[in-house]
Amino acid sequence: MSKCEQCIIREFNSLKTLTKDELIRITGCKTSKTVKKGEVLFDEGEHINGVFCIKDGVCKVSKMSDNGRDQIIHLIQKGDILGERSLINNEASNLKAIAINDMEVCFIPKDEIIRDLENNPNFSLDLLRKMANSLKKADDVIVDMAQKTVKQRLATTLLFLEAKFDKNENGSIKVNLSREDIANIIGTATESAIRLLSEFKKKKLIDLKGKEVFILNVKALKDLSEGF
Amino acid sequence: MSKCEQCIIREFNSLKTLTKDELIRITGCKTSKTVKKGEVLFDEGEHINGVFCIKDGVCKVSKMSDNGRDQIIHLIQKGDILGERSLINNEASNLKAIAINDMEVCFIPKDEIIRDLENNPNFSLDLLRKMANSLKKADDVIVDMAQKTVKQRLATTLLFLEAKFDKNENGSIKVNLSREDIANIIGTATESAIRLLSEFKKKKLIDLKGKEVFILNVKALKDLSEGF
DNA sequence: CAGAAAAGCTGACAATTATCATGTTTTAAA
DNA sequence: TTTAAAACATGATAATTGTCAGCTTTTCTG
């Protein structure tokens, strides 16, 4: 079993504020596991009872709307932690997480994290800052969803993906989303998303090779996303 | 000047976790002020440099979209605190707050709150819980904005207002929103909001007397908001 | 109180977006 | 490898929503 105190991944998230002793204790109680593409990490209404630290891979975090369509709210990748919110407010998850490619994750049981949260103010303050930041980003998403057209939101989303994920050797964005996934991020019908992707391709803003997406014209996408 | 340690308002928010000594110190450095209807508490891009505790009145908290329309993201009322996020991540506000009726607020300077945050784990943990909860609510808003029709969102919003605010003696919701405000909560054109309000009134789901809104049929609104 | 400005309302029409239908391509399982 | 299922793509059409225009009512200001 790999040791948390030697794991570089934690430098990307709030776990970096834990002391060496705390990390050693976490090593002793955490579990590592592989999650295959398509597998559910946790479902809506489920008690997570801990926190995931993502070592590799990507998952989509979504919520079912009353209308019966899934809305993808977050994409979580290497370095991120997952489940901290349900842990803090001690409730069942309001979200569902599904791997979109094979993942390597560590799972830290609830009680251990709570203990650190209560005893290490660096940890709780860092988490507080992280949450304040997430709330700010959520504001932006709400405004975009409420005010932008589907075309603007697609442009916004493509730029977001470009910024968030690494590139493959051929220059495509290193994330494996289906057209339906993209539609569920934007909040539109799959057909509408496909149509607009085709339009963007025709206008040379992007290129598409199967599921691979290449961003060709950032400036034009930015203008589009801002309504010009 | 009124004393924080005797103020009942703090029981409604995270300030309730402060000790008597901390409250006495806050009393010494806080300022009380009246904000008239229409006045700006803080604007986008402004450094707030502290936290507001709302003693009376309501304000709308909004963000300008790229398209140039304001989106109202929160309604803040008596008992709420305001500005804690910008304080925690030490950035300028991404939001703008305007009073929608006359308000009584207290303002606590940044350094004093930060001090309590670092020294009183009850306070920081309570704030953390509050933020985790806000994030959960933000998820719901994102899903609604992304997936629901304007009609569904209006129904959702009316139920939200009904639940959040007290009633006037005649039974109307005790909040003074213009039609434009309502449209800016829902994320639609003012004309669309007006049209749907008229439709709801015609169908006896609500009644309207000027700016006063009366909820007549909660069940029907709930069904509508869920897409039936 | 009068006049001006703002807010509210409604109709007509245009633009956007969803839905349904159908065919093609890709993926995954036997 | 074959075959079935899923994903992708596009057209046609309907429903939703936005925009503009014109009018009425309410609110604000001097």
XYZ file of C-alpha atoms (C1' of nucleotides) in Angstrom:
516
model
C 0.000 0.000 0.000
C 1.343 3.416 -0.981
C 2.009 5.979 1.716
C 0.114 9.274 1.928
C 3.117 11.069 3.349
C 5.019 10.225 0.160
C 2.136 10.823 -2.231
C 2.589 13.898 -4.397
C -1.104 14.094 -5.314
C -2.040 15.664 -1.995
C -0.076 18.791 -2.927
C -2.923 19.643 -5.302
C -5.621 19.743 -2.640
C -6.363 20.598 0.984
C -4.706 17.428 2.249
C -1.405 19.247 1.762
C -2.105 21.059 5.034
C -2.020 17.845 7.074
C 0.987 17.227 9.286
C 3.324 14.289 8.816
C 1.801 12.487 11.796
C -1.696 13.007 10.473
C -0.665 11.673 7.080
C 0.877 8.586 8.610
C -2.362 7.927 10.444
C -4.322 8.390 7.184
C -2.025 5.906 5.450
C -3.069 3.359 8.020
C -6.789 3.716 7.499
C -7.225 4.669 3.874
C -8.069 2.208 1.126
C -6.911 2.402 -2.483
C -9.062 1.196 -5.302
C -9.492 1.108 -9.024
C -12.730 2.318 -10.535
C -13.521 1.199 -14.062
C -14.994 3.500 -16.676
C -18.736 3.737 -16.189
C -18.696 2.579 -12.572
C -20.518 4.598 -9.933
C -18.377 6.017 -7.116
C -21.479 7.057 -5.216
C -25.096 7.714 -6.028
C -27.604 10.400 -5.086
C -28.954 9.789 -1.594
C -26.049 7.573 -0.632
C -23.973 8.205 2.484
C -20.403 8.455 1.304
C -18.869 8.078 4.772
C -15.554 9.514 3.743
C -13.592 11.403 1.177
C -12.088 10.328 -2.134
C -8.688 11.573 -3.212
C -8.321 11.146 -6.964
C -4.940 9.812 -8.048
C -5.776 9.294 -11.698
C -8.690 9.442 -14.125
C -11.749 11.645 -14.449
C -15.305 11.361 -13.182
C -18.478 13.293 -13.833
C -20.561 14.489 -10.905
C -24.199 15.002 -11.742
C -27.655 15.548 -10.332
C -30.957 14.356 -11.745
C -33.405 17.162 -12.436
C -37.133 16.894 -11.790
C -37.496 16.604 -15.563
C -35.539 13.361 -15.478
C -32.393 14.542 -17.196
C -28.964 14.432 -15.604
C -27.113 17.689 -15.206
C -23.344 17.380 -14.917
C -22.187 19.859 -12.298
C -18.522 19.002 -11.882
C -15.742 17.155 -13.653
C -13.279 15.817 -11.114
C -9.767 14.750 -12.022
C -6.338 13.854 -10.680
C -5.508 15.870 -7.598
C -9.067 16.757 -6.681
C -10.887 15.534 -3.610
C -14.488 14.417 -3.682
C -17.158 14.017 -1.047
C -15.937 16.619 1.425
C -19.199 18.548 1.353
C -21.437 15.672 2.351
C -18.930 14.867 5.030
C -19.026 18.362 6.474
C -22.778 18.758 6.592
C -23.163 15.127 7.585
C -25.820 14.362 5.012
C -26.351 11.902 2.220
C -24.884 13.009 -1.085
C -27.098 15.115 -3.315
C -24.929 14.163 -6.262
C -23.894 11.105 -8.223
C -20.345 10.399 -9.415
C -19.512 8.173 -12.388
C -16.050 7.427 -13.771
C -15.634 8.511 -17.384
C -12.418 6.559 -17.696
C -10.533 4.137 -15.485
C -9.602 5.740 -12.191
C -7.221 5.275 -9.305
C -8.647 6.636 -6.073
C -7.961 6.562 -2.357
C -10.780 6.553 0.140
C -10.335 8.057 3.589
C -12.974 7.152 6.202
C -15.132 9.902 7.595
C -14.072 9.808 11.243
C -10.410 10.239 10.415
C -11.012 13.322 8.303
C -13.391 14.827 10.846
C -10.716 14.378 13.486
C -8.178 16.301 11.420
C -10.772 18.936 10.606
C -11.373 19.566 14.294
C -7.748 19.502 15.351
C -5.849 21.115 12.502
C -6.997 24.684 11.824
C -4.760 24.892 8.754
C -6.785 22.096 7.253
C -10.192 23.535 8.102
C -9.215 27.020 6.954
C -7.833 25.695 3.682
C -11.042 23.780 3.099
C -12.978 26.917 3.962
C -11.036 28.847 1.340
C -11.588 26.108 -1.185
C -15.319 26.199 -0.560
C -15.488 29.981 -0.765
C -13.844 29.607 -4.132
C -16.240 26.898 -5.260
C -19.147 29.140 -4.318
C -17.727 31.902 -6.449
C -17.429 29.552 -9.398
C -20.964 28.317 -8.772
C -22.159 31.920 -9.059
C -20.589 32.137 -12.498
C -22.215 28.900 -13.590
C -25.616 30.045 -12.350
C -25.327 33.306 -14.256
C -24.216 31.518 -17.421
C -27.002 28.966 -17.209
C -29.607 31.622 -16.523
C -28.560 34.210 -19.053
C -26.554 32.690 -21.886
C -27.881 30.969 -24.979
C -27.030 27.336 -25.639
C -24.478 28.410 -28.237
C -22.747 30.700 -25.745
C -22.752 27.968 -23.137
C -21.184 25.493 -25.532
C -18.405 27.958 -26.301
C -17.927 28.601 -22.580
C -17.805 24.870 -21.869
C -15.287 24.141 -24.614
C -12.987 26.840 -23.259
C -13.446 25.461 -19.759
C -12.466 21.967 -20.906
C -9.473 23.368 -22.793
C -8.290 25.146 -19.642
C -8.998 22.348 -17.178
C -7.560 19.296 -18.913
C -4.205 18.373 -20.385
C -3.794 17.778 -24.099
C -3.172 14.501 -25.887
C -0.067 14.310 -28.118
C -2.160 15.226 -31.141
C -3.457 18.335 -29.387
C -6.955 17.146 -28.505
C -8.389 17.719 -25.054
C -7.595 14.827 -22.733
C -11.110 14.041 -21.587
C -13.477 11.447 -22.951
C -16.934 12.946 -23.094
C -19.816 11.626 -25.137
C -22.044 14.080 -26.980
C -24.663 13.373 -24.353
C -22.186 14.269 -21.598
C -21.436 17.557 -23.317
C -25.159 18.257 -23.646
C -25.577 17.464 -19.948
C -22.864 19.922 -18.983
C -24.411 22.670 -21.082
C -27.954 21.808 -20.080
C -29.487 21.168 -23.478
C -30.788 18.336 -25.649
C -28.155 16.006 -27.076
C -29.295 16.834 -30.603
C -28.834 20.544 -30.000
C -25.323 20.000 -28.684
C -24.412 17.858 -31.692
C -25.805 20.394 -34.118
C -23.849 23.241 -32.569
C -20.650 21.179 -32.428
C -21.062 20.524 -36.146
C -21.612 24.227 -36.743
C -18.491 25.148 -34.729
C -16.520 22.598 -36.733
C -17.811 23.973 -40.034
C -16.732 27.450 -38.890
C -13.258 26.101 -38.004
C -13.587 27.028 -34.328
C -12.961 23.430 -33.355
C -12.209 20.110 -34.969
C -13.787 16.773 -34.126
C -12.393 13.277 -34.584
C -14.823 10.904 -32.943
C -14.895 11.891 -29.302
C -11.693 13.889 -29.577
C -12.131 17.651 -29.527
C -9.520 20.097 -30.840
C -9.804 23.773 -30.021
C -8.741 25.745 -33.092
C -9.764 29.324 -32.357
C -9.801 30.340 -28.710
C -10.397 34.012 -29.472
C -13.494 33.347 -31.555
C -14.867 30.963 -28.926
C -14.264 33.559 -26.237
C -16.099 36.215 -28.244
C -18.948 33.809 -28.831
C -19.184 32.876 -25.180
C -19.426 36.560 -24.279
C -22.164 37.196 -26.781
C -20.412 38.896 -29.688
C -24.499 51.762 20.169
C -26.202 48.382 20.635
C -24.198 45.494 22.024
C -23.489 42.344 19.998
C -23.533 40.194 23.116
C -27.145 41.250 23.687
C -28.206 41.136 20.047
C -30.581 38.304 19.259
C -29.940 38.477 15.518
C -26.649 36.599 15.802
C -28.538 33.480 16.876
C -29.621 33.089 13.253
C -26.111 32.870 11.820
C -22.572 31.684 12.478
C -21.860 34.568 14.833
C -23.764 32.575 17.445
C -20.626 30.462 17.915
C -18.565 33.428 19.145
C -17.713 33.593 22.825
C -18.876 36.384 25.099
C -15.413 37.936 25.087
C -15.230 37.822 21.318
C -18.648 39.442 21.057
C -17.648 42.230 23.421
C -14.626 42.912 21.252
C -16.840 42.963 18.145
C -19.155 45.446 19.825
C -16.206 47.762 20.183
C -15.197 47.731 16.539
C -18.411 47.224 14.587
C -20.381 50.031 13.026
C -24.169 50.143 12.621
C -25.788 51.803 9.684
C -28.999 52.362 7.838
C -29.161 51.547 4.146
C -31.967 53.114 2.150
C -33.930 51.223 -0.475
C -31.994 51.217 -3.732
C -28.627 51.949 -2.128
C -25.637 49.778 -2.968
C -24.042 47.909 -0.054
C -21.126 46.879 -2.249
C -20.461 46.578 -5.943
C -18.789 43.981 -8.149
C -15.036 44.300 -7.959
C -15.156 46.181 -4.675
C -13.198 45.055 -1.626
C -15.733 44.682 1.140
C -13.164 44.580 3.954
C -15.535 43.023 6.405
C -18.799 41.295 6.979
C -22.343 42.613 7.167
C -24.791 41.265 9.708
C -28.332 42.087 8.592
C -30.585 43.285 11.403
C -33.539 44.269 9.269
C -34.601 44.592 5.643
C -33.820 42.670 2.468
C -31.216 43.056 -0.246
C -30.664 41.454 -3.607
C -27.246 40.081 -4.474
C -26.565 39.930 -8.184
C -23.940 39.486 -10.841
C -23.811 41.060 -14.273
C -23.649 38.540 -17.092
C -21.546 39.006 -20.207
C -24.800 39.753 -21.984
C -25.294 42.806 -19.814
C -28.217 41.579 -17.736
C -28.140 41.262 -13.980
C -28.760 37.858 -12.497
C -30.004 37.870 -8.924
C -28.264 35.029 -7.102
C -29.304 35.582 -3.494
C -31.903 37.399 -1.467
C -30.476 38.267 1.925
C -32.628 39.171 4.889
C -32.717 39.671 8.639
C -30.397 37.271 10.409
C -28.180 36.547 7.414
C -24.563 37.544 7.108
C -23.093 38.917 3.912
C -19.587 39.218 2.570
C -18.022 36.276 4.362
C -16.908 34.591 1.146
C -14.878 37.498 -0.192
C -13.395 37.814 3.246
C -12.293 34.200 3.333
C -10.699 34.066 -0.079
C -9.376 37.587 0.360
C -10.588 38.810 -2.993
C -12.756 41.603 -4.307
C -16.437 40.769 -4.392
C -17.729 39.084 -7.523
C -21.237 40.199 -6.597
C -23.214 43.375 -6.085
C -25.668 43.957 -3.235
C -28.559 46.441 -3.408
C -31.161 47.088 -0.721
C -34.699 46.382 -1.884
C -36.141 48.123 1.151
C -34.703 50.144 4.014
C -32.182 48.104 5.972
C -30.485 48.082 9.343
C -27.062 46.463 9.155
C -23.944 46.102 11.264
C -20.523 46.030 9.670
C -17.661 44.109 11.283
C -14.157 44.912 10.005
C -12.225 42.172 8.268
C -9.318 41.795 10.675
C -11.570 41.200 13.641
C -13.485 38.422 11.930
C -10.324 36.821 10.584
C -8.954 36.775 14.107
C -11.994 34.921 15.392
C -11.887 32.584 12.428
C -8.332 31.581 13.263
C -8.836 31.263 16.993
C -12.304 29.847 17.413
C -12.732 26.478 15.720
C -16.446 26.447 16.526
C -16.791 29.529 14.391
C -14.757 28.261 11.443
C -16.443 24.862 11.513
C -19.881 26.443 11.626
C -18.987 28.627 8.682
C -17.659 25.574 6.889
C -20.964 23.803 7.449
C -22.851 26.837 6.247
C -20.781 26.945 3.075
C -21.171 23.238 2.413
C -24.883 23.865 2.627
C -24.750 26.851 0.300
C -22.888 24.734 -2.237
C -25.599 22.124 -2.082
C -28.229 24.765 -2.707
C -26.158 26.169 -5.544
C -26.202 22.710 -7.163
C -29.983 22.780 -7.102
C -30.089 26.224 -8.658
C -27.668 25.196 -11.402
C -29.756 22.148 -12.253
C -32.954 24.187 -12.288
C -31.457 26.898 -14.472
C -29.973 24.385 -16.853
C -32.901 22.030 -17.201
C -36.172 23.697 -16.309
C -38.328 25.853 -18.541
C -39.002 29.476 -17.637
C -42.481 28.523 -16.462
C -41.083 25.850 -14.155
C -38.498 28.266 -12.816
C -41.147 30.868 -12.062
C -43.157 28.308 -10.109
C -40.005 27.221 -8.267
C -39.128 30.821 -7.461
C -42.600 31.672 -6.179
C -42.488 28.683 -3.834
C -39.014 29.694 -2.717
C -40.205 33.215 -1.900
C -43.235 31.815 -0.063
C -40.969 29.621 2.068
C -38.230 32.163 2.710
C -40.164 35.277 3.676
C -42.789 36.117 6.255
C -46.299 37.107 5.207
C -47.940 40.507 5.442
C -51.205 40.731 7.421
C -53.184 40.309 4.197
C -51.282 37.124 3.373
C -48.989 38.455 0.662
C -45.304 37.592 0.660
C -43.295 40.148 2.630
C -40.769 41.057 -0.042
C -40.844 43.945 -2.441
C -39.689 42.727 -5.823
C -40.300 44.490 -9.105
C -41.259 42.433 -12.139
C -37.747 43.001 -13.419
C -36.325 41.624 -10.167
C -38.441 38.507 -10.520
C -37.284 38.116 -14.117
C -33.683 38.507 -12.959
C -34.087 35.778 -10.368
C -35.578 33.399 -12.921
C -33.172 34.401 -15.646
C -35.602 35.526 -18.310
C -36.840 38.661 -20.056
C -39.032 40.958 -17.955
C -41.858 40.628 -20.480
C -41.762 36.836 -20.248
C -41.948 36.979 -16.463
C -44.899 39.386 -16.595
C -46.710 37.235 -19.127
C -46.309 34.097 -17.025
C -47.324 35.879 -13.828
C -50.511 36.982 -15.603
C -51.082 33.422 -16.757
C -50.594 32.070 -13.212
C -53.017 34.673 -11.924
C -55.615 33.780 -14.558
C -55.265 30.122 -13.515
C -55.771 31.110 -9.831
C -52.357 29.801 -8.792
C -51.448 33.205 -7.430
C -52.979 36.619 -6.999
C -51.320 39.958 -7.729
C -52.037 43.371 -6.247
C -49.385 45.722 -7.563
C -46.089 44.330 -6.303
C -47.796 42.143 -3.727
C -47.867 38.442 -4.511
C -50.308 35.982 -2.921
C -49.721 32.255 -3.275
C -53.110 30.578 -3.740
C -52.274 27.019 -4.791
C -49.026 25.601 -3.473
C -49.756 22.095 -4.739
C -50.336 23.219 -8.321
C -47.202 25.372 -8.261
C -45.195 22.460 -6.934
C -46.472 20.184 -9.688
C -45.682 22.843 -12.258
C -42.178 23.358 -10.914
C -41.533 19.637 -11.188
C -42.773 19.480 -14.760
C -46.253 17.986 -14.494
C -50.482 68.677 -7.292
C -48.607 68.406 -12.055
C -45.608 66.492 -15.134
C -42.070 63.342 -16.123
C -40.085 59.038 -15.612
C -40.285 54.447 -14.512
C -42.682 50.236 -14.259
C -46.139 47.249 -15.864
C -48.766 45.098 -19.512
C -50.006 43.000 -24.068
C -49.620 41.892 -28.991
C -46.963 40.627 -33.004
C -43.261 38.527 -34.678
C -38.545 36.513 -34.840
C -35.100 33.602 -32.959
C -33.854 29.832 -30.266
C -34.369 25.306 -28.701
C -36.756 20.786 -28.073
C -38.785 16.858 -29.973
C -39.535 13.287 -33.186
C -38.149 10.635 -37.033
C -34.757 8.365 -39.605
C -30.424 6.899 -41.220
C -25.375 6.246 -40.391
C -21.359 5.157 -37.736
C -19.068 3.397 -33.816
C -18.682 0.377 -29.972
C -19.137 -3.654 -27.420
C -20.511 -8.314 -26.683
C -21.213 -13.077 -28.238
C -15.638 -11.531 -36.817
C -20.370 -10.877 -36.745
C -24.203 -8.741 -34.912
C -26.812 -6.033 -31.781
C -26.845 -1.986 -29.268
C -25.430 2.455 -28.484
C -23.894 6.742 -30.040
C -23.808 10.125 -33.594
C -25.820 12.968 -37.123
C -29.282 15.676 -39.633
C -33.896 17.181 -41.277
C -38.582 18.637 -40.255
C -41.549 20.594 -37.210
C -43.431 22.334 -32.883
C -42.881 24.706 -28.650
C -40.620 28.050 -26.019
C -38.616 32.354 -25.322
C -36.814 36.933 -26.701
C -37.375 41.366 -28.882
C -39.655 45.391 -30.330
C -43.455 48.445 -30.245
C -47.101 50.826 -28.193
C -50.004 51.666 -24.541
C -51.531 52.162 -19.481
C -50.578 52.623 -14.700
C -47.742 53.731 -10.920
C -44.137 56.208 -8.727
C -41.141 59.924 -8.080
C -39.694 64.783 -8.121
C -39.996 69.608 -8.009
